[in-house]
XYZ file of C-alpha atoms in Angstrom:
683
model
C 23.267 21.683 -16.125
C 26.403 22.044 -14.006
C 27.135 19.552 -11.276
C 27.014 22.084 -8.442
C 23.680 23.476 -9.586
C 21.810 20.250 -8.966
C 20.913 19.719 -5.289
C 20.339 16.007 -5.932
C 24.044 15.614 -6.675
C 25.288 17.159 -3.464
C 25.141 16.046 0.147
C 21.895 17.503 1.528
C 22.724 20.303 4.010
C 19.389 19.893 5.807
C 18.444 18.381 9.184
C 19.598 14.736 9.063
C 20.122 15.222 5.330
C 16.394 15.285 4.631
C 15.307 15.979 1.054
C 15.622 19.716 0.205
C 12.252 19.851 -1.553
C 12.363 23.650 -1.673
C 15.431 23.563 -3.955
C 14.539 20.696 -6.289
C 12.713 21.223 -9.575
C 11.588 18.520 -12.028
C 14.490 19.289 -14.380
C 16.961 18.102 -11.737
C 15.914 14.437 -11.668
C 16.914 13.075 -15.067
C 20.496 14.443 -15.135
C 20.971 13.457 -11.487
C 19.887 9.871 -12.098
C 22.014 9.611 -15.245
C 25.021 10.899 -13.281
C 24.411 8.478 -10.407
C 24.034 5.536 -12.807
C 27.241 6.486 -14.608
C 29.097 6.757 -11.287
C 27.687 3.417 -10.093
C 28.781 1.655 -13.288
C 32.281 3.104 -12.977
C 32.570 2.045 -9.337
C 31.349 -1.476 -9.986
C 33.578 -1.900 -13.032
C 36.573 -0.998 -10.882
C 35.696 -3.792 -8.482
C 34.774 -6.266 -11.198
C 38.017 -5.576 -13.061
C 40.177 -6.122 -10.016
C 42.300 -9.260 -9.874
C 42.236 -9.339 -6.086
C 40.510 -12.151 -4.228
C 36.711 -12.081 -4.481
C 35.206 -11.308 -1.069
C 31.840 -10.300 0.344
C 33.284 -6.882 1.167
C 34.511 -6.099 -2.369
C 31.411 -7.476 -4.078
C 28.205 -7.218 -2.058
C 29.055 -4.034 -0.159
C 29.805 -1.843 -3.216
C 26.761 -3.326 -4.937
C 24.575 -2.218 -2.002
C 26.162 1.240 -1.981
C 25.684 1.806 -5.703
C 22.127 0.567 -5.913
C 21.174 2.560 -2.822
C 22.597 5.816 -4.189
C 20.759 5.465 -7.486
C 17.471 4.286 -6.017
C 17.282 7.056 -3.415
C 16.744 9.682 -6.123
C 14.157 7.411 -7.675
C 12.373 7.175 -4.325
C 12.111 10.970 -4.154
C 10.764 11.291 -7.690
C 8.276 8.404 -7.563
C 7.009 9.462 -4.142
C 6.340 12.967 -5.419
C 4.639 11.578 -8.495
C 2.213 9.794 -6.175
C 1.738 12.502 -3.544
C 2.108 15.818 -5.342
C 2.457 15.343 -9.068
C 2.406 17.758 -11.986
C 2.593 17.490 -15.749
C 6.341 18.118 -15.553
C 6.873 15.448 -12.878
C 4.783 12.929 -14.824
C 6.832 13.542 -17.958
C 10.190 13.208 -16.233
C 9.006 10.097 -14.366
C 8.120 8.458 -17.684
C 11.602 9.255 -18.992
C 13.464 8.224 -15.855
C 11.613 5.017 -15.016
C 13.031 3.039 -17.978
C 16.542 4.272 -17.081
C 16.235 2.917 -13.552
C 14.646 -0.295 -14.792
C 17.470 -0.768 -17.283
C 20.089 -0.126 -14.592
C 18.528 -2.632 -12.199
C 17.952 -5.233 -14.907
C 21.502 -4.989 -16.214
C 22.885 -5.407 -12.708
C 20.888 -8.610 -12.256
C 22.087 -9.855 -15.649
C 25.705 -8.679 -15.446
C 27.931 -11.653 -16.266
C 30.948 -10.489 -14.232
C 28.830 -9.667 -11.215
C 27.025 -12.994 -11.356
C 30.315 -14.913 -11.501
C 31.482 -13.103 -8.381
C 28.185 -13.671 -6.549
C 28.086 -17.302 -7.673
C 31.647 -17.809 -6.446
C 30.801 -16.283 -3.075
C 27.643 -18.368 -2.752
C 29.390 -21.599 -3.715
C 32.155 -20.864 -1.198
C 29.975 -19.208 1.445
C 31.377 -21.398 4.193
C 34.881 -20.090 3.546
C 34.051 -16.627 4.877
C 32.798 -15.959 8.371
C 29.585 -14.350 7.213
C 26.966 -13.069 9.621
C 23.385 -14.300 9.279
C 22.448 -11.029 7.574
C 25.384 -11.210 5.157
C 24.478 -14.787 4.276
C 20.843 -13.746 3.706
C 21.918 -10.861 1.454
C 24.225 -13.114 -0.538
C 21.603 -15.856 -0.865
C 18.817 -13.503 -1.976
C 21.097 -11.860 -4.541
C 22.303 -15.173 -5.914
C 18.812 -16.656 -6.135
C 17.408 -13.390 -7.499
C 20.009 -13.223 -10.244
C 19.373 -16.841 -11.195
C 15.619 -16.324 -11.219
C 15.925 -13.132 -13.242
C 18.022 -14.527 -16.062
C 21.702 -14.344 -15.117
C 22.381 -17.515 -17.134
C 20.400 -16.480 -20.196
C 22.097 -15.967 -23.534
C 23.176 -12.467 -24.534
C 20.206 -12.030 -26.873
C 17.676 -13.245 -24.304
C 19.159 -10.912 -21.712
C 18.784 -8.004 -24.104
C 15.168 -8.986 -24.740
C 14.489 -9.223 -21.004
C 15.877 -5.738 -20.345
C 13.661 -4.303 -23.069
C 10.612 -6.027 -21.604
C 11.297 -4.662 -18.144
C 11.922 -1.131 -19.409
C 8.645 -1.187 -21.325
C 6.781 -2.530 -18.292
C 8.128 0.262 -16.079
C 6.773 2.818 -18.543
C 3.369 1.140 -18.929
C 2.719 0.837 -15.193
C 3.401 4.546 -14.762
C 1.056 5.381 -17.639
C -1.622 3.197 -16.083
C -1.502 5.157 -12.819
C -1.335 8.541 -14.523
C -4.426 7.705 -16.568
C -6.373 6.533 -13.514
C -5.548 9.866 -11.858
C -6.610 11.735 -15.014
C -9.873 9.800 -15.118
C -10.500 10.456 -11.427
C -9.976 14.180 -11.876
C -11.942 14.451 -15.121
C -15.329 13.718 -13.517
C -17.351 16.177 -11.459
C -20.901 15.897 -10.226
C -22.270 19.427 -10.060
C -25.446 19.847 -7.994
C -27.393 23.090 -7.946
C -30.601 21.752 -6.393
C -30.311 21.530 -2.604
C -32.941 18.758 -2.533
C -30.429 16.460 -4.241
C -28.222 16.717 -1.155
C -30.793 14.965 1.044
C -29.225 12.430 3.398
C -25.678 13.773 3.145
C -23.945 14.769 6.417
C -23.289 18.496 7.022
C -19.473 18.227 6.776
C -19.763 16.427 3.424
C -22.095 19.136 2.109
C -19.718 21.810 3.387
C -16.804 20.150 1.622
C -18.797 20.004 -1.637
C -19.608 23.694 -1.258
C -15.903 24.437 -0.823
C -15.130 22.353 -3.918
C -17.553 24.487 -5.912
C -16.083 27.730 -4.577
C -12.610 26.528 -5.461
C -13.750 25.862 -9.036
C -15.587 29.214 -9.045
C -19.006 27.777 -9.670
C -22.181 27.838 -7.633
C -23.895 25.001 -5.848
C -22.065 21.874 -4.710
C -19.357 19.882 -6.436
C -18.524 16.195 -5.842
C -15.461 14.451 -7.248
C -14.476 10.784 -7.404
C -11.876 11.258 -4.669
C -12.528 9.230 -1.530
C -13.731 12.043 0.800
C -16.462 12.855 -1.749
C -17.245 9.483 -3.274
C -17.486 7.275 -0.186
C -19.981 9.330 1.861
C -22.023 10.098 -1.242
C -22.531 6.394 -1.921
C -23.317 5.753 1.723
C -25.735 8.584 2.502
C -27.165 10.269 -0.615
C -30.899 9.570 -0.872
C -30.933 10.315 -4.596
C -30.538 6.885 -6.185
C -30.005 8.211 -9.708
C -27.088 10.327 -8.565
C -25.602 7.403 -6.655
C -25.764 5.381 -9.844
C -24.107 8.192 -11.785
C -21.258 8.388 -9.258
C -20.843 4.608 -9.177
C -20.703 4.266 -12.958
C -18.199 7.116 -13.207
C -15.957 5.588 -10.533
C -16.121 2.032 -11.831
C -15.628 3.002 -15.482
C -12.305 4.782 -14.942
C -9.921 3.561 -17.607
C -12.786 1.935 -19.523
C -14.293 4.804 -21.495
C -12.639 4.233 -24.878
C -10.992 7.640 -24.660
C -7.384 8.876 -24.503
C -7.089 7.619 -20.908
C -8.470 4.133 -21.610
C -6.396 1.437 -19.892
C -7.623 -1.714 -21.637
C -4.837 -1.809 -24.222
C -2.290 -1.017 -21.524
C -3.552 -4.000 -19.503
C -3.214 -6.241 -22.539
C 0.354 -5.089 -23.049
C 1.270 -5.420 -19.370
C -0.032 -8.970 -18.921
C 1.519 -10.098 -22.206
C 4.884 -8.536 -21.404
C 4.827 -10.119 -17.941
C 3.972 -13.489 -19.474
C 6.745 -13.047 -22.034
C 9.141 -12.223 -19.204
C 8.101 -15.331 -17.262
C 8.407 -17.609 -20.311
C 11.842 -16.188 -21.083
C 12.879 -17.178 -17.564
C 11.386 -20.696 -17.962
C 8.307 -20.155 -15.797
C 4.827 -21.220 -16.881
C 3.313 -17.861 -15.971
C 4.096 -14.612 -14.188
C 2.633 -15.777 -10.859
C 5.076 -18.695 -10.774
C 7.968 -16.276 -11.239
C 6.709 -13.820 -8.619
C 5.721 -16.298 -5.919
C 9.193 -17.781 -5.609
C 9.965 -14.713 -3.488
C 6.910 -14.955 -1.230
C 5.956 -16.801 1.931
C 3.383 -18.741 -0.084
C 6.096 -19.746 -2.585
C 3.807 -21.493 -5.083
C 0.613 -20.731 -6.991
C -0.937 -23.940 -5.701
C -0.486 -22.713 -2.116
C -2.123 -19.373 -2.906
C -4.944 -21.010 -4.822
C -5.735 -23.385 -1.941
C -5.515 -20.546 0.578
C -7.928 -18.338 -1.380
C -10.399 -21.117 -2.033
C -10.370 -22.290 1.581
C -11.214 -18.755 2.705
C -13.810 -18.467 -0.032
C -15.517 -21.639 1.182
C -15.733 -20.082 4.646
C -16.831 -16.636 3.406
C -19.225 -17.182 0.503
C -22.171 -18.748 2.384
C -22.090 -15.917 4.919
C -21.804 -13.325 2.149
C -24.802 -14.732 0.268
C -26.843 -14.717 3.476
C -25.860 -11.077 4.077
C -26.901 -10.033 0.571
C -30.280 -11.731 0.904
C -30.775 -10.035 4.246
C -29.917 -6.662 2.701
C -32.282 -7.213 -0.237
C -35.134 -7.929 2.147
C -34.325 -4.841 4.190
C -34.160 -2.657 1.058
C -37.609 -3.888 0.002
C -38.923 -2.987 3.446
C -37.503 0.508 2.941
C -39.388 0.905 -0.315
C -36.932 -0.242 -2.986
C -39.074 -1.544 -5.843
C -36.159 -2.685 -7.957
C -33.346 -5.214 -7.747
C -30.599 -4.261 -5.329
C -27.764 -2.741 -7.362
C -24.103 -2.105 -6.477
C -24.843 1.604 -5.993
C -27.446 0.636 -3.393
C -25.181 -1.546 -1.293
C -23.447 1.036 0.916
C -26.628 3.112 1.241
C -28.835 0.317 2.587
C -26.001 -1.365 4.486
C -25.524 1.736 6.592
C -29.254 1.867 7.360
C -29.376 -1.845 8.188
C -26.427 -1.515 10.537
C -28.157 1.392 12.272
C -31.272 -0.751 12.702
C -29.461 -3.836 13.993
C -26.904 -2.186 16.253
C -28.421 1.196 17.070
C -25.762 3.420 15.533
C -24.401 4.601 12.205
C -21.088 6.031 11.015
C -22.270 9.604 11.554
C -22.670 8.946 15.263
C -19.003 7.949 15.422
C -17.463 10.749 13.376
C -17.771 13.532 16.004
C -15.514 11.411 18.229
C -12.945 10.783 15.515
C -11.413 14.231 15.082
C -8.263 13.840 13.005
C -5.922 15.680 15.368
C -7.027 13.558 18.335
C -6.742 10.359 16.325
C -3.215 11.215 15.219
C -2.234 11.895 18.821
C -3.879 8.608 19.809
C -1.955 6.678 17.163
C 1.329 8.222 18.285
C 0.522 7.564 21.951
C -0.332 3.952 21.141
C 3.217 3.545 19.855
C 4.473 5.223 23.025
C 2.500 2.827 25.225
C 3.668 -0.207 23.299
C 7.262 0.698 22.556
C 8.126 3.810 24.565
C 8.928 5.928 21.501
C 8.118 9.653 21.267
C 7.079 11.971 18.424
C 8.071 15.641 18.268
C 6.366 17.918 15.745
C 8.974 20.085 13.980
C 8.829 22.798 11.309
C 12.472 23.100 10.230
C 12.404 20.183 7.754
C 11.715 21.025 4.069
C 8.343 19.767 2.773
C 6.911 19.234 -0.711
C 3.400 20.566 0.021
C 1.934 22.901 2.674
C -0.330 20.101 3.968
C 2.643 17.957 5.005
C 3.620 17.819 8.680
C 6.978 16.553 9.928
C 7.964 14.777 13.132
C 11.181 13.646 14.715
C 10.894 10.224 16.325
C 12.891 9.299 19.430
C 13.382 5.974 21.175
C 12.502 5.276 24.825
C 16.069 6.236 25.856
C 15.976 9.552 23.983
C 18.061 8.410 21.013
C 17.012 9.587 17.551
C 15.075 7.041 15.474
C 13.591 8.610 12.342
C 11.930 11.464 10.487
C 8.209 10.986 9.804
C 6.334 12.914 7.087
C 2.540 12.936 7.538
C 0.497 13.906 4.452
C -3.171 13.257 5.174
C -5.429 15.395 2.956
C -6.895 14.712 -0.469
C -6.024 16.909 -3.452
C -6.219 16.754 -7.231
C -2.519 16.088 -7.823
C -2.406 13.177 -5.380
C -3.188 9.557 -6.163
C -6.194 8.042 -4.424
C -5.880 5.586 -1.558
C -3.334 5.522 1.230
C 0.256 4.346 1.431
C 3.516 4.397 3.359
C 6.840 5.011 1.690
C 10.374 6.107 2.491
C 12.554 8.930 1.232
C 15.572 7.306 2.855
C 15.948 3.712 4.008
C 17.720 2.819 7.264
C 21.171 1.233 7.029
C 24.485 0.965 8.837
C 26.904 -0.215 6.181
C 30.483 -0.256 7.441
C 29.291 1.046 10.794
C 27.820 4.293 9.439
C 24.385 4.651 11.061
C 21.714 6.165 8.834
C 18.210 6.495 10.230
C 15.132 6.341 7.962
C 12.916 9.109 6.578
C 9.421 7.632 6.482
C 6.214 9.034 4.984
C 2.531 8.150 5.306
C -0.050 9.482 2.845
C -3.858 9.363 3.124
C -6.754 11.094 1.392
C -8.880 12.578 4.156
C -11.240 15.518 3.806
C -9.710 18.887 4.618
C -11.214 20.786 7.576
C -13.950 23.286 6.730
C -14.965 26.560 8.321
C -17.638 24.919 10.454
C -16.124 21.467 11.030
C -12.659 20.104 11.695
C -11.676 16.961 9.829
C -13.883 14.216 11.268
C -12.879 10.714 10.229
C -15.041 7.705 9.557
C -14.303 4.446 11.356
C -12.686 3.113 8.159
C -10.488 6.189 7.859
C -9.201 5.781 11.420
C -8.528 2.162 10.490
C -6.563 3.380 7.456
C -4.516 5.764 9.605
C -3.594 2.913 11.969
C -2.782 0.663 9.001
C -0.359 3.071 7.347
C 1.181 3.936 10.703
C 1.908 0.228 11.193
C 3.882 0.278 7.940
C 5.655 3.394 9.214
C 6.707 1.610 12.405
C 8.185 -1.169 10.279
C 10.426 1.452 8.676
C 11.083 3.448 11.861
C 12.232 0.407 13.855
C 14.486 -0.925 11.093
C 17.834 -2.035 12.462
C 19.765 -3.806 9.737
C 23.143 -3.283 8.137
C 22.124 -3.382 4.489
C 19.436 -1.109 2.987
C 18.016 -3.753 0.650
C 17.062 -5.819 3.726
C 15.837 -2.904 5.834
C 12.332 -2.117 7.095
C 9.587 -2.961 4.622
C 12.005 -4.654 2.197
C 10.449 -8.017 2.953
C 8.336 -10.504 1.029
C 5.116 -8.901 -0.206
C 2.829 -11.332 1.618
C 4.586 -10.515 4.893
C 4.747 -6.730 4.590
C 1.070 -6.235 5.502
C 1.382 -7.934 8.917
C 2.934 -4.892 10.701
C 0.246 -2.634 9.236
C -2.814 -4.805 9.737
C -2.021 -5.757 13.318
C -2.315 -2.073 14.309
C -5.955 -2.035 13.194
C -6.878 -4.311 16.090
C -6.500 -1.545 18.687
C -9.315 0.436 17.058
C -11.838 -1.877 18.704
C -10.188 -1.828 22.121
C -12.204 0.130 24.696
C -9.197 1.326 26.676
C -7.730 3.073 23.634
C -11.020 4.481 22.358
C -12.029 5.998 25.696
C -8.817 8.000 25.853
C -8.647 9.385 22.318
C -12.129 9.219 20.785
C -13.240 12.597 22.193
C -16.194 14.620 20.908
C -14.836 17.534 18.900
C -17.238 19.990 20.598
C -17.704 18.738 24.180
C -14.360 16.898 24.513
C -16.238 14.034 26.207
C -15.096 10.454 25.674
C -17.063 8.212 23.370
C -19.885 6.626 25.437
C -19.484 3.052 26.657
C -22.720 1.959 25.005
C -21.533 3.277 21.631
C -18.270 1.369 22.006
C -20.228 -1.786 22.814
C -22.391 -1.296 19.737
C -19.262 -0.772 17.653
C -17.729 -3.997 18.958
C -20.977 -5.900 18.403
C -21.051 -4.653 14.810
C -17.502 -5.805 14.190
C -18.616 -8.748 12.085
C -21.352 -6.903 10.216
C -21.111 -8.091 6.596
C -17.667 -9.609 7.099
C -18.665 -12.342 4.677
C -19.384 -9.835 1.929
C -16.173 -7.895 2.630
C -14.134 -11.098 2.606
C -15.604 -12.277 -0.690
C -15.035 -8.838 -2.220
C -11.361 -8.938 -1.237
C -11.017 -12.533 -2.382
C -12.547 -11.658 -5.755
C -9.816 -9.050 -6.290
C -7.175 -11.628 -5.334
C -8.623 -14.256 -7.665
C -8.858 -11.725 -10.503
C -5.214 -10.825 -9.937
C -4.267 -14.502 -10.083
C -6.345 -15.020 -13.223
C -4.464 -12.244 -15.016
C -1.081 -13.522 -13.903
C -1.539 -17.252 -14.443
C -2.208 -16.811 -18.150
C -0.064 -19.224 -20.141
C -0.818 -17.827 -23.572
C -0.760 -14.331 -24.990
C -3.934 -12.442 -24.135
C -5.739 -11.007 -27.148
C -9.269 -10.953 -25.780
C -11.513 -8.347 -24.252
C -10.379 -7.112 -20.819
C -13.875 -6.696 -19.410
C -15.083 -10.067 -20.698
C -12.050 -11.761 -19.137
C -12.751 -10.081 -15.819
C -16.420 -11.082 -15.824
C -15.599 -14.665 -16.755
C -13.086 -15.075 -13.954
C -15.022 -13.558 -11.075
C -18.575 -14.382 -12.170
C -18.785 -17.572 -10.050
C -18.325 -15.585 -6.855
C -19.812 -12.217 -7.846
C -22.568 -11.120 -5.506
C -23.984 -8.670 -8.070
C -24.472 -9.041 -11.835
C -21.912 -7.148 -13.962
C -22.738 -3.526 -14.771
C -22.308 -2.447 -18.379
C -19.293 -0.193 -18.841
C -17.840 -0.931 -15.404
C -14.568 -2.696 -14.700
C -12.330 -3.372 -11.720
C -9.250 -4.116 -13.814
C -9.008 -0.804 -15.653
C -8.317 1.110 -12.425
C -6.727 -1.730 -10.420
C -3.575 0.186 -9.565
C -2.263 -2.356 -7.064
C -1.604 -4.935 -9.785
C -1.202 -2.850 -12.945
C 0.416 0.248 -11.496
C 2.016 -1.004 -8.290
C 3.913 -3.878 -6.759
C 1.070 -6.307 -6.021
C 0.928 -8.187 -9.330
C 0.298 -11.853 -8.439
C 0.360 -10.636 -4.850
C -2.972 -9.052 -3.990
C -3.757 -12.165 -1.942
C -1.175 -10.756 0.507
C -3.846 -8.720 2.295
C -5.853 -11.828 3.169
C -2.678 -13.795 3.899
C -1.590 -11.070 6.329
C -5.053 -11.095 7.952
C -4.303 -14.627 9.098
C -0.945 -13.466 10.463
C -2.279 -10.340 12.175
C -5.226 -12.113 13.845
C -2.921 -14.861 15.045
C -0.264 -12.407 16.264
C -2.754 -10.126 18.032
C -4.090 -13.131 19.933
C -0.795 -13.018 21.859
C -1.547 -9.436 22.926
C -5.109 -10.423 23.840
C -3.794 -13.216 26.033
C -0.989 -11.221 27.676
C -2.378 -7.664 27.641
C -3.008 -5.337 24.701
C -0.414 -2.850 25.991
C 2.027 -5.455 27.253
C 5.479 -3.893 26.752
C 7.234 -7.252 26.847
C 5.107 -8.666 23.997
C 5.388 -5.406 22.056
C 9.167 -5.428 22.369
C 9.270 -9.031 21.191
C 7.232 -7.972 18.163
C 9.562 -5.020 17.603
C 12.944 -6.697 18.029
C 12.171 -10.182 16.731
C 10.071 -9.107 13.770
C 9.882 -5.398 12.864
C 13.514 -4.417 13.415
C 14.937 -7.321 11.431
C 13.328 -6.433 8.101
C 14.257 -9.005 5.490
C 17.331 -10.398 7.251
C 15.569 -13.711 7.900
C 12.935 -15.753 6.102
C 9.559 -14.305 7.207
C 8.330 -17.721 8.317
C 11.278 -17.784 10.722
C 10.640 -14.199 11.844
C 7.051 -15.062 12.693
C 8.075 -18.225 14.502
C 10.628 -16.251 16.536
C 7.827 -13.947 17.700
C 4.989 -16.427 18.256
C 6.893 -19.627 18.979
C 4.870 -21.554 16.417
C 3.493 -21.255 12.887
C 0.368 -19.096 12.329
C -3.108 -20.628 12.383
C -6.210 -19.558 10.455
C -8.373 -20.173 13.534
C -7.924 -16.690 15.039
C -9.086 -15.020 11.809
C -12.163 -17.223 11.448
C -13.096 -16.587 15.058
C -12.520 -12.822 14.806
C -14.585 -12.519 11.631
C -17.449 -14.700 12.848
C -16.959 -17.436 10.256
C -15.667 -20.250 12.447
C -18.912 -21.987 13.427
C -21.908 -20.824 11.461
C -20.530 -20.844 7.940
C -17.811 -23.486 7.774
């Protein structure tokens, strides 16, 4: 392939150099990445071979440039593999991922580079470095030390091989979860089996069947199908069938089984940690986290568990009693939980999710989320159609600051489809930077999996889906407001247990009456959500918070169990999982079901030994939002302090310092316990 035929190897001639998706094909990625890696090596070798004085400018700056150029193509490919994949993209991603892993690993282990970085760090007081430059130098020096810069040649070679293999296995894990998700379909041809399901869910299932050219109704394991089915379907046998299918993904002893992949991943991670003189993988990972040590995480999780578990057990007993009253003549099973919980909530608080959905029309909610950012920060969003997109469902926006200056491009990709991973996430196609004074604004993307609009209904969101939209938009703001010099410190490039604070704090506005009254408008009458319904929603805020907390903590403890292994794991994946979460499980294990085999956050993503971050950030977000509650939820002064002291600075300061700069003191767990109703009754 000739150089000028590959759009990835030319400057993008698009608005703000956005990705020209309409001109890129899967065959472009591998040669482009190989070319960029070759160019980066040549550039760095020129600097490393120079006999001129070692300076920050001739060491750290070219390193940032080279890594950024290579990783940007990787961002495009990996983002597409998550949001709009294909067999061709999956294949090229599997080939390219080890190349990128090898490039990154060899940079961290490069002897000449380390000597230069070590020299700069040792003599850091000799140069007039800015705070950000000192942070970049320190993180690189410590990162290279922690990742084996002083290992022997043979150990370095072993480490690179381990990391390349891990990059391939994590991709395979995700691909197989997607395959397993798409391989199951529940086909219903008896209308009686639809009893209890809301009209828009039934309509969506009908459309699924038409799309597959079959009669009746078709339900998949994707969120817009699975979640309402488990919550509303009266047919208990079908709920069980859906639950078992969902929870057995990656655990069916077929070609897409993930158990052996999990074994390999945890053993390779342990081998990596041991090679670097750490007891286990968590010890290695947590050195670059706010928590810093496993002991800190363990105490944090167990303290929260002590506060949550009594409440959770009480909630389960209450639900069992209610289910018996409703005629359940069997033990309460996991596939009964959502179904009876929704009915119990309706009984206790006088409303259910279906009463809320007509007020949560997607278009209104998106406008409301944008306007919330306008109220807080003064920024504006302009829908545009001249930016190339990778799928017809994607919308694009230009983002402008309060003074009219350009801030960012935002891609919004909200609907579920077969070639899209489940869940929701924020990512970037280009990271903000201003190296050597050249301003480059970010290209940010948020992806969700909402139900597409039907002929009779627009897309009506559940309360949890609106929460998800606010969450991912919070991540987006972290990227949009980035204002650093170096890309590796920009936006969401912060410690993993800090990155969820900007996202989770946005969720708080969902229960604020002033915001709801303005944007929660009935999709037919355009009337605001009634005051009494808002009050019921607020009163129900702490409904089953104990159960939800224990569920989240169980995932965190399972993650820690996998990544604090000190010996090679040769056992059974499911048995290990049961053993390690049995003491806090609120339901007996279900044969054939497993959390681990589809746990993409830790085996296919960046949350290995870090899933606790969601609970950690809950403490931060509750504590931070208390400032807004005290000073005004739309207080521009507080919002700007949050923006400029915390969001804009990315990873340029230690996150503990960033938080202190915003709040004026360290975070306290008190606000979370009070918000979740666990302060008095269950401590």
